[in-house]
Amino acid sequence: EDTEGEIKREQTQEQRTEKDSMYELSAKNDRLKWVQRMNNIKSIAKEIIINNIIMV
């Protein structure tokens, strides 16, 4: 079962991915770049959630 933090991280990650203009291009043309970008988005989402938890 997902924790609340994991669910929020996934939602944040999905939102950033949708906004990322490189998502479609990279996924089709450069798989390595796409993986790097997705890892970056995942890290950013995790930081946002951690910062929100600390501030609460």
mmCIF file of C-alpha atoms in Angstrom:
data_model
loop_
_atom_site.group_PDB
_atom_site.id
_atom_site.type_symbol
_atom_site.label_atom_id
_atom_site.label_comp_id
_atom_site.label_asym_id
_atom_site.label_seq_id
_atom_site.Cartn_x
_atom_site.Cartn_y
_atom_site.Cartn_z
ATOM 1 C CA GLU A 1 0.000 0.000 0.000
ATOM 2 C CA ASP A 2 1.294 3.435 -0.912
ATOM 3 C CA THR A 3 1.877 5.973 1.806
ATOM 4 C CA GLU A 4 0.504 9.491 1.503
ATOM 5 C CA GLY A 5 3.995 10.802 0.716
ATOM 6 C CA GLU A 6 4.486 8.278 -2.085
ATOM 7 C CA ILE A 7 1.106 9.138 -3.598
ATOM 8 C CA LYS A 8 1.893 12.873 -3.509
ATOM 9 C CA ARG A 9 5.323 12.246 -5.044
ATOM 10 C CA GLU A 10 3.768 10.259 -7.875
ATOM 11 C CA GLN A 11 1.182 12.985 -8.489
ATOM 12 C CA THR A 12 3.846 15.696 -8.514
ATOM 13 C CA GLN A 13 5.993 13.595 -10.817
ATOM 14 C CA GLU A 14 3.085 13.099 -13.235
ATOM 15 C CA GLN A 15 2.283 16.819 -13.251
ATOM 16 C CA ARG A 16 5.884 17.773 -14.024
ATOM 17 C CA THR A 17 6.128 15.123 -16.725
ATOM 18 C CA GLU A 18 2.997 16.429 -18.434
ATOM 19 C CA LYS A 19 4.402 19.963 -18.404
ATOM 20 C CA ASP A 20 7.786 18.900 -19.725
ATOM 21 C CA SER A 21 8.001 19.755 -23.421
ATOM 22 C CA MET A 22 10.955 17.383 -23.906
ATOM 23 C CA TYR A 23 8.981 14.361 -22.731
ATOM 24 C CA GLU A 24 7.519 13.301 -26.069
ATOM 25 C CA LEU A 25 10.539 14.235 -28.154
ATOM 26 C CA SER A 26 13.045 12.491 -25.910
ATOM 27 C CA ALA A 27 10.962 9.374 -25.437
ATOM 28 C CA LYS A 28 10.831 8.868 -29.181
ATOM 29 C CA ASN A 29 14.294 10.040 -30.236
ATOM 30 C CA ASP A 30 16.744 9.617 -27.390
ATOM 31 C CA ARG A 31 15.948 6.976 -24.800
ATOM 32 C CA LEU A 32 18.933 7.806 -22.563
ATOM 33 C CA LYS A 33 18.014 11.497 -22.427
ATOM 34 C CA TRP A 34 14.428 10.530 -21.619
ATOM 35 C CA VAL A 35 15.533 8.286 -18.740
ATOM 36 C CA GLN A 36 17.792 11.030 -17.371
ATOM 37 C CA ARG A 37 14.966 13.562 -17.563
ATOM 38 C CA MET A 38 12.520 11.204 -15.848
ATOM 39 C CA ASN A 39 15.034 10.552 -13.057
ATOM 40 C CA ASN A 40 15.453 14.308 -12.642
ATOM 41 C CA ILE A 41 11.689 14.803 -12.425
ATOM 42 C CA LYS A 42 11.460 12.007 -9.848
ATOM 43 C CA SER A 43 14.168 13.642 -7.724
ATOM 44 C CA ILE A 44 12.489 17.046 -7.898
ATOM 45 C CA ALA A 45 9.126 15.559 -6.908
ATOM 46 C CA LYS A 46 10.750 13.786 -3.955
ATOM 47 C CA GLU A 47 12.405 17.028 -2.781
ATOM 48 C CA ILE A 48 9.110 18.919 -3.007
ATOM 49 C CA ILE A 49 7.335 16.322 -0.875
ATOM 50 C CA ILE A 50 10.140 16.180 1.705
ATOM 51 C CA ASN A 51 10.183 19.983 1.981
ATOM 52 C CA ASN A 52 6.396 20.044 2.403
ATOM 53 C CA ILE A 53 6.563 17.407 5.149
ATOM 54 C CA ILE A 54 9.303 19.311 6.996
ATOM 55 C CA MET A 55 7.349 22.586 6.828
ATOM 56 C CA VAL A 56 4.178 21.001 8.215
#
